[in-house]
mmCIF file of C-alpha atoms in Angstrom:
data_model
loop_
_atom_site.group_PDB
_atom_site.id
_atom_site.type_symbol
_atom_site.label_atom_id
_atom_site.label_comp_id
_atom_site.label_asym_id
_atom_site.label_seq_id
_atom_site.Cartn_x
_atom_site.Cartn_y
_atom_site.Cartn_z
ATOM 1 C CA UNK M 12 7.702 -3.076 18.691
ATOM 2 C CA UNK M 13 4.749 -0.231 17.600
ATOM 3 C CA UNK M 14 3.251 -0.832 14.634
ATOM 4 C CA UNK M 15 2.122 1.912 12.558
ATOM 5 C CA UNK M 16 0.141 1.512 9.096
ATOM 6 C CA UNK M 17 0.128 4.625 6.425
ATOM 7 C CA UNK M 18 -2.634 3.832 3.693
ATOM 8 C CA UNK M 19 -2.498 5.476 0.880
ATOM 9 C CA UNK M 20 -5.798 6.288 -0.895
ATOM 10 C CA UNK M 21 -5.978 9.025 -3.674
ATOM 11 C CA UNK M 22 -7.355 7.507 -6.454
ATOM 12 C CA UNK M 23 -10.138 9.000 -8.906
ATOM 13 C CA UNK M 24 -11.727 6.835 -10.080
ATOM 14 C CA UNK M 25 -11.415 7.929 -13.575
ATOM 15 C CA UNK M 26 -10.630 4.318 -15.450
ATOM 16 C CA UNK M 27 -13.689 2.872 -13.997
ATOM 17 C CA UNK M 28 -16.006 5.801 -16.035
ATOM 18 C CA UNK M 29 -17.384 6.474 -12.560
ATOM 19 C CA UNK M 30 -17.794 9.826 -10.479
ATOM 20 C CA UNK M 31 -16.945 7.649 -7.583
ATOM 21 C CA UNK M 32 -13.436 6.919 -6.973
ATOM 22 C CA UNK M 33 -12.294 3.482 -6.821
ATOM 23 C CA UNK M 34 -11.227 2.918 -3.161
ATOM 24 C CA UNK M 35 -15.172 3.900 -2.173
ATOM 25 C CA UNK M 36 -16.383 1.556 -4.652
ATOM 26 C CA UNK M 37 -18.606 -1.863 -2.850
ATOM 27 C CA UNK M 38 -16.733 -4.370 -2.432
ATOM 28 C CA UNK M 39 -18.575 -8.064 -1.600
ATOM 29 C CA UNK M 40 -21.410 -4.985 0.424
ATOM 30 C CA UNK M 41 -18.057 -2.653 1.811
ATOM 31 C CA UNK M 42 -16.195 0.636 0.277
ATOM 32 C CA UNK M 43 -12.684 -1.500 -1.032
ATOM 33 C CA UNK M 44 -10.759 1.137 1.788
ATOM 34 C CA UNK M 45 -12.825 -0.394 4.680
ATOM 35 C CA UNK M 46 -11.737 -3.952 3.803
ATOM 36 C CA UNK M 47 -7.804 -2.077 3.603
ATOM 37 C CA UNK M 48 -8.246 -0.778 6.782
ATOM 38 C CA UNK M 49 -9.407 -3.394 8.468
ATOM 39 C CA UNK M 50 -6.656 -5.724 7.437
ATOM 40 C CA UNK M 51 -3.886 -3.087 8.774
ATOM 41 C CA UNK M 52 -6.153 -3.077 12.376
ATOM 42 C CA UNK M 53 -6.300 -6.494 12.513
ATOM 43 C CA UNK M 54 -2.418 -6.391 12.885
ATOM 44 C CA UNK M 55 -2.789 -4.203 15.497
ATOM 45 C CA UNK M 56 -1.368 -1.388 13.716
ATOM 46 C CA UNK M 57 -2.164 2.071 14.357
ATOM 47 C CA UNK M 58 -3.311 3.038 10.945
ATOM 48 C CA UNK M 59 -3.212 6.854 9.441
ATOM 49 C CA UNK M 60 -5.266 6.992 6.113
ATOM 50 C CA UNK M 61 -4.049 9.353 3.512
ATOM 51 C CA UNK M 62 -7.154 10.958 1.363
ATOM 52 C CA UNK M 63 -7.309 14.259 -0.590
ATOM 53 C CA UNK M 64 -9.017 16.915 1.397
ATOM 54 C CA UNK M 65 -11.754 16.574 -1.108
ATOM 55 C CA UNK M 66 -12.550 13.153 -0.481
ATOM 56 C CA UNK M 67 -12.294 13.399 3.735
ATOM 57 C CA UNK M 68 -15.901 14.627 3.991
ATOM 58 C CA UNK M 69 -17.170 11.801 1.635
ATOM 59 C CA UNK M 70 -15.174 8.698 3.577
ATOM 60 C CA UNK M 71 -16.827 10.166 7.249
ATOM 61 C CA UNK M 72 -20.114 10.119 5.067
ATOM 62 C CA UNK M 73 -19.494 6.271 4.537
ATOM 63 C CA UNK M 74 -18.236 5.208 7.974
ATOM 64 C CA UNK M 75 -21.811 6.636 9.258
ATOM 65 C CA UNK M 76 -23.355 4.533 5.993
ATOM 66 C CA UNK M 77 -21.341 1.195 6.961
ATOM 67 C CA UNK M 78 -21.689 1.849 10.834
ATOM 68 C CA UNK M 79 -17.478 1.533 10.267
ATOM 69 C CA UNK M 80 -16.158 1.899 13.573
ATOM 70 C CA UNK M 81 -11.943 0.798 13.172
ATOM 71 C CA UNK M 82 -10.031 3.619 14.349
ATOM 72 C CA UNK M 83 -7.579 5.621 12.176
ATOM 73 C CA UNK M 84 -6.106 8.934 12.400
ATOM 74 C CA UNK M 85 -7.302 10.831 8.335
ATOM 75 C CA UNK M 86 -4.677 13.149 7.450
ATOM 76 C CA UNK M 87 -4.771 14.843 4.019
ATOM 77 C CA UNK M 88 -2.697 13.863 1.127
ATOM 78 C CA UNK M 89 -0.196 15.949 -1.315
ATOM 79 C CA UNK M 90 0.285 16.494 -4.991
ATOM 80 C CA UNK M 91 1.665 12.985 -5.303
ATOM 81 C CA UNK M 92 2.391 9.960 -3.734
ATOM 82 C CA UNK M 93 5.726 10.809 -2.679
ATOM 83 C CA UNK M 94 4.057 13.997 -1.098
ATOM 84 C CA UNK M 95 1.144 11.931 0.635
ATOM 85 C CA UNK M 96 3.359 9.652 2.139
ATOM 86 C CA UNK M 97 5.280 12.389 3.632
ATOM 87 C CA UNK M 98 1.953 13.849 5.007
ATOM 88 C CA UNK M 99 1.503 10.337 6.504
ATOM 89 C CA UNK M 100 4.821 9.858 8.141
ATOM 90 C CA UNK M 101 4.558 13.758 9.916
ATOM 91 C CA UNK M 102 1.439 12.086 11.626
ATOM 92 C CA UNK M 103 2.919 8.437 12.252
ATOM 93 C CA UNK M 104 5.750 10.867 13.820
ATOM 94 C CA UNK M 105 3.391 13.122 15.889
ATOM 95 C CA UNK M 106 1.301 9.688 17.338
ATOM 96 C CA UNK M 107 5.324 7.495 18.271
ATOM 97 C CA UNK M 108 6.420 10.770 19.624
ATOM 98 C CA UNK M 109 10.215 10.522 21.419
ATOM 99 C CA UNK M 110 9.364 6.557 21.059
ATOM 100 C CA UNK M 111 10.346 6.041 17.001
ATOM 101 C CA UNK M 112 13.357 3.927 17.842
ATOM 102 C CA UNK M 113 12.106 0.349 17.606
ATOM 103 C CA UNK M 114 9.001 1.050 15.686
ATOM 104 C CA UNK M 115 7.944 -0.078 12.465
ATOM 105 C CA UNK M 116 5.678 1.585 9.689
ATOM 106 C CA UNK M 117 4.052 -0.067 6.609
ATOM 107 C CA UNK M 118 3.456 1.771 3.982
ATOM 108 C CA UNK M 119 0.149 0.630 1.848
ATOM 109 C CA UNK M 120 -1.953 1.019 -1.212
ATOM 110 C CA UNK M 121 -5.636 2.031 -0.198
ATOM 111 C CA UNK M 122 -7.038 -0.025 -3.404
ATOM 112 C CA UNK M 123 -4.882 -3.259 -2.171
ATOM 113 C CA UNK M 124 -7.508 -4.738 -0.026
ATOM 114 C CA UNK M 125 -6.586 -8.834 -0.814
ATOM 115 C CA UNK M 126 -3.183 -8.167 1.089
ATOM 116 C CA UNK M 127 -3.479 -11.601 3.148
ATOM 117 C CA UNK M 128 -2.813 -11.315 7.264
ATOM 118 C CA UNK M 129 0.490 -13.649 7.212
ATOM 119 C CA UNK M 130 2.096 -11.411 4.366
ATOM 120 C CA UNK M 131 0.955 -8.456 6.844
ATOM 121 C CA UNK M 132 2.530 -9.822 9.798
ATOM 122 C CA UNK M 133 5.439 -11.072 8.263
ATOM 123 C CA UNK M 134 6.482 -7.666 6.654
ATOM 124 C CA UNK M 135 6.502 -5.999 10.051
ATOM 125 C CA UNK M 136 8.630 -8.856 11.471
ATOM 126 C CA UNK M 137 10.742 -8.926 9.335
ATOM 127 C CA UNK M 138 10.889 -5.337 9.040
ATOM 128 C CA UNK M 139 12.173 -5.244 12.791
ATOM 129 C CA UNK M 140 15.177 -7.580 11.971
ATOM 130 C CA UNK M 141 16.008 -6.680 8.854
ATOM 131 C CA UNK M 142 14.812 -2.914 8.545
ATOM 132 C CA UNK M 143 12.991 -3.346 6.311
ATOM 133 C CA UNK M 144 10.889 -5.973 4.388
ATOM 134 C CA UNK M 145 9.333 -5.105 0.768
ATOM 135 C CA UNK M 146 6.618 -8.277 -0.735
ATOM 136 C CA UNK M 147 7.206 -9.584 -4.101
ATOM 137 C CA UNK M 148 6.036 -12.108 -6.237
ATOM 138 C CA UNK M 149 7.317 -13.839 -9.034
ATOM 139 C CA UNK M 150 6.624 -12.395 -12.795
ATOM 140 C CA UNK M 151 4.191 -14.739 -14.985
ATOM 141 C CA UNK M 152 4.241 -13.164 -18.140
ATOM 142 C CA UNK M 153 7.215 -12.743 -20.651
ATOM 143 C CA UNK M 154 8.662 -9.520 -20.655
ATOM 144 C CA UNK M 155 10.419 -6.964 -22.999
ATOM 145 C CA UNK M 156 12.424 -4.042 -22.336
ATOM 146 C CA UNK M 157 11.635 -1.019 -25.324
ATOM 147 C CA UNK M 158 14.900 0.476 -26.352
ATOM 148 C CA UNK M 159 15.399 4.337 -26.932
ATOM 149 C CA UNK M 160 15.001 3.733 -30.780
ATOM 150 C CA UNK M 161 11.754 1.760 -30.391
ATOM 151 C CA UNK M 162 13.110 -1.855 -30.905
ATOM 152 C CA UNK M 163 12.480 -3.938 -27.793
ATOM 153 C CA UNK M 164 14.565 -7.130 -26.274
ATOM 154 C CA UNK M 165 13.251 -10.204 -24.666
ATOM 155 C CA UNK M 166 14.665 -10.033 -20.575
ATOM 156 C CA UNK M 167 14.595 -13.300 -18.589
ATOM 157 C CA UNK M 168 11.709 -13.097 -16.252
ATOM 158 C CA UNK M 169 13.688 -15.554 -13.622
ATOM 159 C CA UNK M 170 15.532 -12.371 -12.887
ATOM 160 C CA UNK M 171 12.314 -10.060 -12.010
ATOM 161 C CA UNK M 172 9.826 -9.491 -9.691
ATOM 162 C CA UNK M 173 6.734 -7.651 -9.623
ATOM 163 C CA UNK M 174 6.763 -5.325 -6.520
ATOM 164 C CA UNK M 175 3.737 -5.483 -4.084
ATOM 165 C CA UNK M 176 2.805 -3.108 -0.678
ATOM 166 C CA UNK M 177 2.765 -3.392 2.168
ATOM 167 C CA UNK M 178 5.997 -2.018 2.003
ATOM 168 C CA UNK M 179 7.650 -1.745 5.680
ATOM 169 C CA UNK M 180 10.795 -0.648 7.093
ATOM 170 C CA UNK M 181 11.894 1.143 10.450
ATOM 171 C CA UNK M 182 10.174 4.148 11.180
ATOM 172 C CA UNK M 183 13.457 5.932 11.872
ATOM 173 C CA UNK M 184 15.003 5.135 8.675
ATOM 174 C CA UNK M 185 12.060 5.896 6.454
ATOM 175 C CA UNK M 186 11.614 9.050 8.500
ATOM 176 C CA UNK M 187 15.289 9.761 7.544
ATOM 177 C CA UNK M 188 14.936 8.794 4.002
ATOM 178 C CA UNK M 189 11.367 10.895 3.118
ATOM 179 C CA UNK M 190 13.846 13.562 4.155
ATOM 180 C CA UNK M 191 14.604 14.332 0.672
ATOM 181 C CA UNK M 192 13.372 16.169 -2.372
ATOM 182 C CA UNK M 193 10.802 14.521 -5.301
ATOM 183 C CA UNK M 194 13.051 12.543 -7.537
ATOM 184 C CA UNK M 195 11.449 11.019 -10.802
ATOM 185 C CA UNK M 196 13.270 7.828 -9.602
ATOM 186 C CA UNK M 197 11.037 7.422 -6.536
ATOM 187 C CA UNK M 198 8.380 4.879 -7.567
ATOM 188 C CA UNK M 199 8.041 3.567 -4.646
ATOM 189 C CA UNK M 200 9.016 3.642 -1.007
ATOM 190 C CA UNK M 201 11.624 1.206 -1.438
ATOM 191 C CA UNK M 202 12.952 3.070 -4.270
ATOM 192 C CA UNK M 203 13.364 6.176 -1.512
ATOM 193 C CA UNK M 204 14.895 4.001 0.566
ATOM 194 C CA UNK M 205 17.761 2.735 -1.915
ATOM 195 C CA UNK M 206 18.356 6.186 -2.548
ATOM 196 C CA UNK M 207 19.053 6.761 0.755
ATOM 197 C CA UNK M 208 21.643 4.089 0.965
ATOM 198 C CA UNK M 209 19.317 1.377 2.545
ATOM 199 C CA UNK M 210 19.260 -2.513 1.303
ATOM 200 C CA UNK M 211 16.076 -3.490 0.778
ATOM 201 C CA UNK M 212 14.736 -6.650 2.148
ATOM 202 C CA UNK M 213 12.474 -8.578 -0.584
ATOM 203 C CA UNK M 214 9.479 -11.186 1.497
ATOM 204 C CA UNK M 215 7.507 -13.626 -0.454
ATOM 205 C CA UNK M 216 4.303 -11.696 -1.667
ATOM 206 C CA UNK M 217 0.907 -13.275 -2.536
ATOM 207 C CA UNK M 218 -0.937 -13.118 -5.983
ATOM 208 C CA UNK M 219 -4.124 -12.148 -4.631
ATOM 209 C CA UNK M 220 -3.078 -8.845 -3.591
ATOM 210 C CA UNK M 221 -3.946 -7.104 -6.749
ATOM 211 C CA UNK M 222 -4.647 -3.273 -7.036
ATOM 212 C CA UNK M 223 -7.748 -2.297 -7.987
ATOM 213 C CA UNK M 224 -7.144 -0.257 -10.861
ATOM 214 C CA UNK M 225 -9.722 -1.364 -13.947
ATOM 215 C CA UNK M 226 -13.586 -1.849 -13.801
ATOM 216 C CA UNK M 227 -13.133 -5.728 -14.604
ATOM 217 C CA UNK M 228 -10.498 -5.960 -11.257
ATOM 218 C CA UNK M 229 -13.586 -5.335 -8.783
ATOM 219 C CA UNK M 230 -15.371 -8.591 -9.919
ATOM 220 C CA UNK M 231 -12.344 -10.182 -9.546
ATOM 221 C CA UNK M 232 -11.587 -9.359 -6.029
ATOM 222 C CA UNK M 233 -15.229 -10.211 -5.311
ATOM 223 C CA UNK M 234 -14.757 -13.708 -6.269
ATOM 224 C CA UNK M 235 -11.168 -14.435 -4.573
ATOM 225 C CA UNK M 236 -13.196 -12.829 -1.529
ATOM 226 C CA UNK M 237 -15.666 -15.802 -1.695
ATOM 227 C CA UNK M 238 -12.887 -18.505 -2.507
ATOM 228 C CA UNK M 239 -10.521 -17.490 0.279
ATOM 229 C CA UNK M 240 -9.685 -19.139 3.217
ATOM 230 C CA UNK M 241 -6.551 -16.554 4.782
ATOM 231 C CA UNK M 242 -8.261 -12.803 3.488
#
């Protein structure tokens, strides 16, 4: 079985107040993509990062900076995520060549750099048997669905999840599936799957693969960075 990685990075930076966007912001001394990266490589994945053109000269920049050395194929990204994933998959395509059948492709948030090893390897197992293998963990906080009229209605949390990446499936199949047009029901890979026709195959997440989205998340990760014992 290949192993393929796409990583998804094309964030601004914009909620952190910062010129910098948030996936080249230090993490515990390291830009947060370089500790993404390296997770995916560890697996012994062949990784292609997704960046917008306008941040490819600024990531070489830092690999010189860090000494950064983990190979990747950098492809640029599209006008959404749906588009940059596409981008991805044309490369993961181009690197399996006539050898797709059998091999498996993740599918990854840059700014998710907690994702733990086991979850990692697990997804691309069972990925392989199942085609495909989405992480999720179980919702902590009460939840209400907001009606068309603006009332709202409690919904039992035993009967949600919150949806994490890696998200990893068959490289054929996803292939097939990214085959389509942008639909505003596509929030997600596994969404594109479904539509497609595909049952998707939930794994057991963990919580400490949050995505860096707010200011206050970086100190976070820095301190479940010095408490681990699996990241």
């Amino acid at each position: 079985m290949k192993r393929y990685a796409i990583i998804v990075a094309g964030g601004a930076g914009t909620r952190f107040g910062s010129a910098m966007p948030k996936q080249f912001l230090l993490l515990a001394g390291l830009p947060v993509l370089m500790h993404t990266v390296r997770k995916f490589a560890r697996c012994e994945a062949q990784v292609v990062l997704v960046l917008p053109a306008t941040q490819m000269e600024l990531w070489q920049e830092l690999c010189a900076k860090h000494h950064f050395e983990v190979e990747c194929t950098v492809t640029s990204g599209g006008s959404s995520r749906f588009e940059s994933v596409k981008n991805g998959l044309r490369v993961v395509a181009s690197l399996a060549g006539n050898d797709t059948a059998g091999s498996v492709v993740a599918v990854h948030d840059g700014v998710r750099p907690l994702v733990s090893q086991q979850v990692i390897d697990r997804a691309y197992c069972d990925a392989a048997s199942y085609g495909s293998a989405v992480p999720v963990v179980a919702v902590t906080d009460s939840i209400r669905h907001i009606e068309p009229d603006g009332t709202s209605r409690a919904m039992r949390r035993d009967e949600l999840v919150a949806v994490q990446t890696p998200q990893t499936f068959a490289l054929d199949a996803l292939l097939s599936a990214y085959d389509a047009e942008l639909s505003p029901m596509f929030t997600d890979d596994a969404s594109v799957m479904e539509a497609a026709g595909h049952t998707v195959h939930l794994i057991e997440g963990n919580h400490d693969n949050i995505k860096i989205t707010h200011p206050g998340d970086i100190a976070i990760a820095e301190n479940i960075l010095k408490n681990a014992t699996t990241c």
